[in-house]
Amino acid sequence: ETGVTQTPRHLVMGMTNKKSLKCEQHLGHNAMYWYKQSAKKPLELMFVYNFKEQTENNSVPSRFSPECPNSSHLFLHLHTLQPEDSALYLCASSPPGRGAGELFFGEGSRLTVL
Amino acid sequence: GEDVEQSLFLSVREGDSSVINCTYTDSSSTYLYWYKQEPGAGLQLLTYIFSNMDMKQDQRLTVLLNKKDKHLSLRIADTQTGDSAIYFCAESNGNDMRFGAGTRLTVKP
């Protein structure tokens, strides 16, 4: 148990559906992240939020829309996805201060796009 | 862009040592990390090393860093079946953290 909770754990959706992934952390961290994990590819950073403000968007297609209403919650809204978007989506958080920069990951949401 | 590369698969016998290798390109890396991902779980930090160190030992784990060659390795002594997982190498320059694709370690009884 890392203190970062993701729901749902599994999601199957059609290309015309709209769904959302949710991430919640109660660690007092100020930064939250969305990563995409695909087989045989480096873990891909999608979005970074610091104190609820988006500080990074790594050229992610607009069919992925993040939302960070407060420092403890992060959403990833999905619409008109493609089959190649099927992957494990990982949420992470990190504590304030530079330190060693450890990331705390959730267990991921396994997304399948049909 | 900067890259982190590691081999995708490693298979060892129980009781043997495992060595997982990683190379990176960012010369301004400050910290280098090894994360472990067990089946059905997210990544968990296993260990990390500061860039001015060349070795760190923690029980069965030994991390070696060759900063000149930008090469990082993780050695697991007396590998157990519970060590079967995906091991991710990562590096950070204080601003960005970059991950490799992960090495899937399979431990055979």
PDB file of C-alpha atoms in Angstrom:
ATOM      1  CA  GLU A   1       0.000   0.000   0.000  1.00  0.00           C
ATOM      2  CA  THR A   2       1.740   3.125  -1.243  1.00  0.00           C
ATOM      3  CA  GLY A   3      -0.924   5.638  -0.240  1.00  0.00           C
ATOM      4  CA  VAL A   4      -1.871   6.338  -3.864  1.00  0.00           C
ATOM      5  CA  THR A   5      -5.198   4.824  -4.913  1.00  0.00           C
ATOM      6  CA  GLN A   6      -6.381   4.521  -8.499  1.00  0.00           C
ATOM      7  CA  THR A   7      -9.852   3.631  -9.744  1.00  0.00           C
ATOM      8  CA  PRO A   8     -11.002   1.790 -11.691  1.00  0.00           C
ATOM      9  CA  ARG A   9      -8.347  -0.925 -11.798  1.00  0.00           C
ATOM     10  CA  HIS A  10      -9.631  -2.161 -15.152  1.00  0.00           C
ATOM     11  CA  LEU A  11     -11.598  -0.348 -17.841  1.00  0.00           C
ATOM     12  CA  VAL A  12     -12.833  -1.470 -21.243  1.00  0.00           C
ATOM     13  CA  MET A  13     -14.257   1.185 -23.503  1.00  0.00           C
ATOM     14  CA  GLY A  14     -15.259   1.711 -27.095  1.00  0.00           C
ATOM     15  CA  MET A  15     -13.710   4.404 -29.230  1.00  0.00           C
ATOM     16  CA  THR A  16     -16.768   6.644 -28.896  1.00  0.00           C
ATOM     17  CA  ASN A  17     -17.108   6.361 -25.117  1.00  0.00           C
ATOM     18  CA  LYS A  18     -16.224   8.957 -22.508  1.00  0.00           C
ATOM     19  CA  LYS A  19     -14.734   7.718 -19.245  1.00  0.00           C
ATOM     20  CA  SER A  20     -12.508   8.996 -16.451  1.00  0.00           C
ATOM     21  CA  LEU A  21      -9.670   7.596 -14.404  1.00  0.00           C
ATOM     22  CA  LYS A  22      -9.331   8.741 -10.813  1.00  0.00           C
ATOM     23  CA  CYS A  23      -6.299   9.017  -8.551  1.00  0.00           C
ATOM     24  CA  GLU A  24      -6.247   9.929  -4.878  1.00  0.00           C
ATOM     25  CA  GLN A  25      -3.362  10.387  -2.469  1.00  0.00           C
ATOM     26  CA  HIS A  26      -3.400  11.145   1.246  1.00  0.00           C
ATOM     27  CA  LEU A  27       0.342  11.495   1.679  1.00  0.00           C
ATOM     28  CA  GLY A  28       0.415  15.286   1.812  1.00  0.00           C
ATOM     29  CA  HIS A  29       2.272  15.419  -1.484  1.00  0.00           C
ATOM     30  CA  ASN A  30       2.046  18.502  -3.659  1.00  0.00           C
ATOM     31  CA  ALA A  31       2.918  17.036  -7.047  1.00  0.00           C
ATOM     32  CA  MET A  32       0.905  14.460  -8.982  1.00  0.00           C
ATOM     33  CA  TYR A  33       1.642  12.738 -12.275  1.00  0.00           C
ATOM     34  CA  TRP A  34       0.059  10.634 -14.981  1.00  0.00           C
ATOM     35  CA  TYR A  35       2.265   8.038 -16.698  1.00  0.00           C
ATOM     36  CA  LYS A  36       1.478   5.645 -19.539  1.00  0.00           C
ATOM     37  CA  GLN A  37       3.011   2.167 -19.391  1.00  0.00           C
ATOM     38  CA  SER A  38       3.094   0.208 -22.639  1.00  0.00           C
ATOM     39  CA  ALA A  39       4.873  -3.099 -23.148  1.00  0.00           C
ATOM     40  CA  LYS A  40       8.522  -2.822 -24.182  1.00  0.00           C
ATOM     41  CA  LYS A  41       8.469   0.987 -24.114  1.00  0.00           C
ATOM     42  CA  PRO A  42       9.902   3.407 -21.562  1.00  0.00           C
ATOM     43  CA  LEU A  43       7.459   4.659 -19.003  1.00  0.00           C
ATOM     44  CA  GLU A  44       5.950   7.732 -20.630  1.00  0.00           C
ATOM     45  CA  LEU A  45       5.257  10.885 -18.616  1.00  0.00           C
ATOM     46  CA  MET A  46       1.975  12.463 -19.701  1.00  0.00           C
ATOM     47  CA  PHE A  47       1.095  15.253 -17.259  1.00  0.00           C
ATOM     48  CA  VAL A  48       2.512  16.866 -14.128  1.00  0.00           C
ATOM     49  CA  TYR A  49       0.642  18.978 -11.602  1.00  0.00           C
ATOM     50  CA  ASN A  50       2.314  20.994  -8.864  1.00  0.00           C
ATOM     51  CA  PHE A  51       0.025  22.560  -6.266  1.00  0.00           C
ATOM     52  CA  LYS A  52      -2.936  21.920  -8.607  1.00  0.00           C
ATOM     53  CA  GLU A  53      -1.274  23.763 -11.486  1.00  0.00           C
ATOM     54  CA  GLN A  54      -0.338  21.861 -14.623  1.00  0.00           C
ATOM     55  CA  THR A  55       3.388  22.265 -15.120  1.00  0.00           C
ATOM     56  CA  GLU A  56       3.988  19.739 -17.859  1.00  0.00           C
ATOM     57  CA  ASN A  57       2.099  18.340 -20.816  1.00  0.00           C
ATOM     58  CA  ASN A  58       4.284  16.027 -22.828  1.00  0.00           C
ATOM     59  CA  SER A  59       2.626  16.497 -26.221  1.00  0.00           C
ATOM     60  CA  VAL A  60      -0.276  14.327 -25.190  1.00  0.00           C
ATOM     61  CA  PRO A  61      -3.216  14.162 -27.645  1.00  0.00           C
ATOM     62  CA  SER A  62      -6.241  16.226 -26.644  1.00  0.00           C
ATOM     63  CA  ARG A  63      -8.370  13.079 -26.313  1.00  0.00           C
ATOM     64  CA  PHE A  64      -6.661  12.826 -22.891  1.00  0.00           C
ATOM     65  CA  SER A  65      -7.750  15.635 -20.593  1.00  0.00           C
ATOM     66  CA  PRO A  66      -6.341  15.921 -17.036  1.00  0.00           C
ATOM     67  CA  GLU A  67      -8.022  17.616 -14.124  1.00  0.00           C
ATOM     68  CA  CYS A  68      -6.578  18.380 -10.701  1.00  0.00           C
ATOM     69  CA  PRO A  69      -9.236  19.925  -8.430  1.00  0.00           C
ATOM     70  CA  ASN A  70      -6.972  19.831  -5.358  1.00  0.00           C
ATOM     71  CA  SER A  71      -3.576  18.499  -4.302  1.00  0.00           C
ATOM     72  CA  SER A  72      -5.030  15.119  -3.301  1.00  0.00           C
ATOM     73  CA  HIS A  73      -7.027  14.255  -6.408  1.00  0.00           C
ATOM     74  CA  LEU A  74      -6.151  13.835 -10.051  1.00  0.00           C
ATOM     75  CA  PHE A  75      -8.369  12.746 -12.915  1.00  0.00           C
ATOM     76  CA  LEU A  76      -7.712  11.703 -16.481  1.00  0.00           C
ATOM     77  CA  HIS A  77     -10.747  12.216 -18.710  1.00  0.00           C
ATOM     78  CA  LEU A  78     -10.820  10.016 -21.788  1.00  0.00           C
ATOM     79  CA  HIS A  79     -12.838  10.543 -24.974  1.00  0.00           C
ATOM     80  CA  THR A  80     -12.708   9.187 -28.518  1.00  0.00           C
ATOM     81  CA  LEU A  81      -9.684   7.047 -27.737  1.00  0.00           C
ATOM     82  CA  GLN A  82      -7.890   4.814 -30.213  1.00  0.00           C
ATOM     83  CA  PRO A  83      -6.960   1.127 -29.795  1.00  0.00           C
ATOM     84  CA  GLU A  84      -3.281   2.139 -29.487  1.00  0.00           C
ATOM     85  CA  ASP A  85      -4.197   4.016 -26.300  1.00  0.00           C
ATOM     86  CA  SER A  86      -4.700   0.669 -24.585  1.00  0.00           C
ATOM     87  CA  ALA A  87      -2.129   0.574 -21.793  1.00  0.00           C
ATOM     88  CA  LEU A  88      -1.628   0.695 -18.049  1.00  0.00           C
ATOM     89  CA  TYR A  89      -2.103   4.254 -16.782  1.00  0.00           C
ATOM     90  CA  LEU A  90      -0.169   4.979 -13.622  1.00  0.00           C
ATOM     91  CA  CYS A  91      -0.697   7.840 -11.235  1.00  0.00           C
ATOM     92  CA  ALA A  92       2.139   8.970  -8.989  1.00  0.00           C
ATOM     93  CA  SER A  93       2.778  11.647  -6.410  1.00  0.00           C
ATOM     94  CA  SER A  94       5.887  13.143  -4.869  1.00  0.00           C
ATOM     95  CA  PRO A  95       6.565  15.077  -1.685  1.00  0.00           C
ATOM     96  CA  PRO A  96       7.504  18.750  -1.538  1.00  0.00           C
ATOM     97  CA  GLY A  97      11.160  19.693  -1.496  1.00  0.00           C
ATOM     98  CA  ARG A  98      13.880  18.436  -3.812  1.00  0.00           C
ATOM     99  CA  GLY A  99      15.167  15.504  -1.753  1.00  0.00           C
ATOM    100  CA  ALA A 100      15.768  12.317  -3.679  1.00  0.00           C
ATOM    101  CA  GLY A 101      12.699  12.890  -5.814  1.00  0.00           C
ATOM    102  CA  GLU A 102      11.057   9.568  -5.033  1.00  0.00           C
ATOM    103  CA  LEU A 103       7.759   8.923  -6.786  1.00  0.00           C
ATOM    104  CA  PHE A 104       4.945   7.023  -5.085  1.00  0.00           C
ATOM    105  CA  PHE A 105       2.876   5.093  -7.608  1.00  0.00           C
ATOM    106  CA  GLY A 106      -0.634   3.752  -7.565  1.00  0.00           C
ATOM    107  CA  GLU A 107      -1.397   0.260  -8.830  1.00  0.00           C
ATOM    108  CA  GLY A 108      -2.547   1.556 -12.178  1.00  0.00           C
ATOM    109  CA  SER A 109      -5.688   1.488 -14.298  1.00  0.00           C
ATOM    110  CA  ARG A 110      -5.539  -1.099 -17.091  1.00  0.00           C
ATOM    111  CA  LEU A 111      -7.322   0.447 -20.081  1.00  0.00           C
ATOM    112  CA  THR A 112      -8.483  -1.520 -23.108  1.00  0.00           C
ATOM    113  CA  VAL A 113      -9.908   0.389 -26.062  1.00  0.00           C
ATOM    114  CA  LEU A 114     -11.951  -1.710 -28.464  1.00  0.00           C
TER     115      LEU A 114
ATOM    116  CA  GLY B   1      15.838  13.823 -26.073  1.00  0.00           C
ATOM    117  CA  GLU B   2      17.556  12.053 -23.239  1.00  0.00           C
ATOM    118  CA  ASP B   3      17.194   8.268 -23.052  1.00  0.00           C
ATOM    119  CA  VAL B   4      17.351   5.460 -20.536  1.00  0.00           C
ATOM    120  CA  GLU B   5      17.936   1.992 -21.961  1.00  0.00           C
ATOM    121  CA  GLN B   6      17.826  -1.430 -20.408  1.00  0.00           C
ATOM    122  CA  SER B   7      17.441  -4.954 -21.714  1.00  0.00           C
ATOM    123  CA  LEU B   8      13.871  -6.267 -21.621  1.00  0.00           C
ATOM    124  CA  PHE B   9      14.360  -9.738 -20.167  1.00  0.00           C
ATOM    125  CA  LEU B  10      16.602 -11.604 -17.713  1.00  0.00           C
ATOM    126  CA  SER B  11      16.218 -15.159 -16.484  1.00  0.00           C
ATOM    127  CA  VAL B  12      18.192 -16.651 -13.601  1.00  0.00           C
ATOM    128  CA  ARG B  13      18.041 -19.691 -11.346  1.00  0.00           C
ATOM    129  CA  GLU B  14      17.015 -19.386  -7.739  1.00  0.00           C
ATOM    130  CA  GLY B  15      20.052 -18.790  -5.544  1.00  0.00           C
ATOM    131  CA  ASP B  16      22.118 -17.241  -8.338  1.00  0.00           C
ATOM    132  CA  SER B  17      22.987 -13.555  -8.557  1.00  0.00           C
ATOM    133  CA  SER B  18      21.062 -11.326 -10.956  1.00  0.00           C
ATOM    134  CA  VAL B  19      22.612  -8.310 -12.640  1.00  0.00           C
ATOM    135  CA  ILE B  20      20.355  -5.823 -14.387  1.00  0.00           C
ATOM    136  CA  ASN B  21      22.075  -3.186 -16.471  1.00  0.00           C
ATOM    137  CA  CYS B  22      21.024   0.280 -17.562  1.00  0.00           C
ATOM    138  CA  THR B  23      22.559   3.047 -19.628  1.00  0.00           C
ATOM    139  CA  TYR B  24      21.465   6.667 -19.775  1.00  0.00           C
ATOM    140  CA  THR B  25      22.440   9.723 -21.765  1.00  0.00           C
ATOM    141  CA  ASP B  26      21.749  12.714 -19.492  1.00  0.00           C
ATOM    142  CA  SER B  27      25.108  13.970 -18.211  1.00  0.00           C
ATOM    143  CA  SER B  28      23.381  16.207 -15.653  1.00  0.00           C
ATOM    144  CA  SER B  29      21.697  13.327 -13.809  1.00  0.00           C
ATOM    145  CA  THR B  30      21.610  13.923 -10.062  1.00  0.00           C
ATOM    146  CA  TYR B  31      19.900  10.771  -8.817  1.00  0.00           C
ATOM    147  CA  LEU B  32      19.585   7.334 -10.331  1.00  0.00           C
ATOM    148  CA  TYR B  33      16.909   4.923  -9.204  1.00  0.00           C
ATOM    149  CA  TRP B  34      15.782   1.342  -9.361  1.00  0.00           C
ATOM    150  CA  TYR B  35      12.055   0.750  -9.097  1.00  0.00           C
ATOM    151  CA  LYS B  36      10.402  -2.665  -8.812  1.00  0.00           C
ATOM    152  CA  GLN B  37       6.995  -3.531 -10.248  1.00  0.00           C
ATOM    153  CA  GLU B  38       5.406  -6.759  -9.068  1.00  0.00           C
ATOM    154  CA  PRO B  39       2.554  -8.324 -11.076  1.00  0.00           C
ATOM    155  CA  GLY B  40      -0.632  -6.272 -10.874  1.00  0.00           C
ATOM    156  CA  ALA B  41       1.033  -3.501  -8.910  1.00  0.00           C
ATOM    157  CA  GLY B  42       2.510  -0.068  -9.457  1.00  0.00           C
ATOM    158  CA  LEU B  43       6.185   0.781  -9.235  1.00  0.00           C
ATOM    159  CA  GLN B  44       7.872   0.938  -5.843  1.00  0.00           C
ATOM    160  CA  LEU B  45      11.237   2.500  -5.176  1.00  0.00           C
ATOM    161  CA  LEU B  46      13.786  -0.203  -4.449  1.00  0.00           C
ATOM    162  CA  THR B  47      16.900   1.900  -4.025  1.00  0.00           C
ATOM    163  CA  TYR B  48      18.591   4.996  -5.375  1.00  0.00           C
ATOM    164  CA  ILE B  49      22.091   6.388  -5.666  1.00  0.00           C
ATOM    165  CA  PHE B  50      23.334   9.934  -5.764  1.00  0.00           C
ATOM    166  CA  SER B  51      25.443  10.724  -8.810  1.00  0.00           C
ATOM    167  CA  ASN B  52      28.600  11.430  -6.797  1.00  0.00           C
ATOM    168  CA  MET B  53      28.601   7.871  -5.442  1.00  0.00           C
ATOM    169  CA  ASP B  54      29.863   4.835  -7.299  1.00  0.00           C
ATOM    170  CA  MET B  55      28.395   2.102  -5.130  1.00  0.00           C
ATOM    171  CA  LYS B  56      25.579   1.546  -2.687  1.00  0.00           C
ATOM    172  CA  GLN B  57      24.804  -1.671  -0.848  1.00  0.00           C
ATOM    173  CA  ASP B  58      21.584  -2.532   0.907  1.00  0.00           C
ATOM    174  CA  GLN B  59      21.282  -6.122   2.132  1.00  0.00           C
ATOM    175  CA  ARG B  60      21.038  -8.299  -1.005  1.00  0.00           C
ATOM    176  CA  LEU B  61      21.081  -5.301  -3.346  1.00  0.00           C
ATOM    177  CA  THR B  62      24.208  -3.658  -4.756  1.00  0.00           C
ATOM    178  CA  VAL B  63      23.994  -0.647  -7.041  1.00  0.00           C
ATOM    179  CA  LEU B  64      27.018   0.268  -9.137  1.00  0.00           C
ATOM    180  CA  LEU B  65      27.318   3.555 -10.988  1.00  0.00           C
ATOM    181  CA  ASN B  66      29.905   4.325 -13.656  1.00  0.00           C
ATOM    182  CA  LYS B  67      29.258   7.989 -14.255  1.00  0.00           C
ATOM    183  CA  LYS B  68      31.868   8.292 -16.980  1.00  0.00           C
ATOM    184  CA  ASP B  69      30.177   5.581 -19.059  1.00  0.00           C
ATOM    185  CA  LYS B  70      26.681   6.539 -17.831  1.00  0.00           C
ATOM    186  CA  HIS B  71      26.096   2.953 -16.773  1.00  0.00           C
ATOM    187  CA  LEU B  72      24.053   1.810 -13.800  1.00  0.00           C
ATOM    188  CA  SER B  73      23.615  -1.745 -12.594  1.00  0.00           C
ATOM    189  CA  LEU B  74      21.589  -3.528  -9.945  1.00  0.00           C
ATOM    190  CA  ARG B  75      22.916  -6.761  -8.514  1.00  0.00           C
ATOM    191  CA  ILE B  76      20.587  -8.993  -6.508  1.00  0.00           C
ATOM    192  CA  ALA B  77      22.442 -11.622  -4.509  1.00  0.00           C
ATOM    193  CA  ASP B  78      20.868 -15.021  -3.771  1.00  0.00           C
ATOM    194  CA  THR B  79      17.910 -14.307  -6.057  1.00  0.00           C
ATOM    195  CA  GLN B  80      14.598 -15.694  -4.819  1.00  0.00           C
ATOM    196  CA  THR B  81      11.347 -16.475  -6.659  1.00  0.00           C
ATOM    197  CA  GLY B  82       9.834 -13.467  -4.897  1.00  0.00           C
ATOM    198  CA  ASP B  83      12.289 -11.264  -6.774  1.00  0.00           C
ATOM    199  CA  SER B  84      10.485 -12.043 -10.045  1.00  0.00           C
ATOM    200  CA  ALA B  85       9.223  -8.660 -11.227  1.00  0.00           C
ATOM    201  CA  ILE B  86       9.911  -5.853 -13.687  1.00  0.00           C
ATOM    202  CA  TYR B  87      12.808  -3.617 -12.661  1.00  0.00           C
ATOM    203  CA  PHE B  88      12.844  -0.051 -13.951  1.00  0.00           C
ATOM    204  CA  CYS B  89      15.928   2.110 -14.137  1.00  0.00           C
ATOM    205  CA  ALA B  90      15.295   5.854 -13.842  1.00  0.00           C
ATOM    206  CA  GLU B  91      17.353   9.017 -13.697  1.00  0.00           C
ATOM    207  CA  SER B  92      16.606  12.540 -12.598  1.00  0.00           C
ATOM    208  CA  ASN B  93      18.380  15.836 -13.128  1.00  0.00           C
ATOM    209  CA  GLY B  94      16.303  17.488 -10.433  1.00  0.00           C
ATOM    210  CA  ASN B  95      13.626  18.616 -12.852  1.00  0.00           C
ATOM    211  CA  ASP B  96      12.649  15.649 -14.968  1.00  0.00           C
ATOM    212  CA  MET B  97      12.676  11.937 -14.217  1.00  0.00           C
ATOM    213  CA  ARG B  98      13.154   9.528 -17.117  1.00  0.00           C
ATOM    214  CA  PHE B  99      12.462   5.813 -16.990  1.00  0.00           C
ATOM    215  CA  GLY B 100      13.633   2.887 -19.034  1.00  0.00           C
ATOM    216  CA  ALA B 101      11.283   0.259 -20.459  1.00  0.00           C
ATOM    217  CA  GLY B 102      11.886  -2.126 -17.564  1.00  0.00           C
ATOM    218  CA  THR B 103      13.685  -5.474 -17.348  1.00  0.00           C
ATOM    219  CA  ARG B 104      11.473  -8.460 -16.623  1.00  0.00           C
ATOM    220  CA  LEU B 105      13.353 -10.730 -14.227  1.00  0.00           C
ATOM    221  CA  THR B 106      12.221 -14.347 -14.160  1.00  0.00           C
ATOM    222  CA  VAL B 107      13.576 -16.563 -11.394  1.00  0.00           C
ATOM    223  CA  LYS B 108      13.444 -20.296 -12.084  1.00  0.00           C
ATOM    224  CA  PRO B 109      13.325 -22.761  -9.184  1.00  0.00           C
TER     225      PRO B 109
END
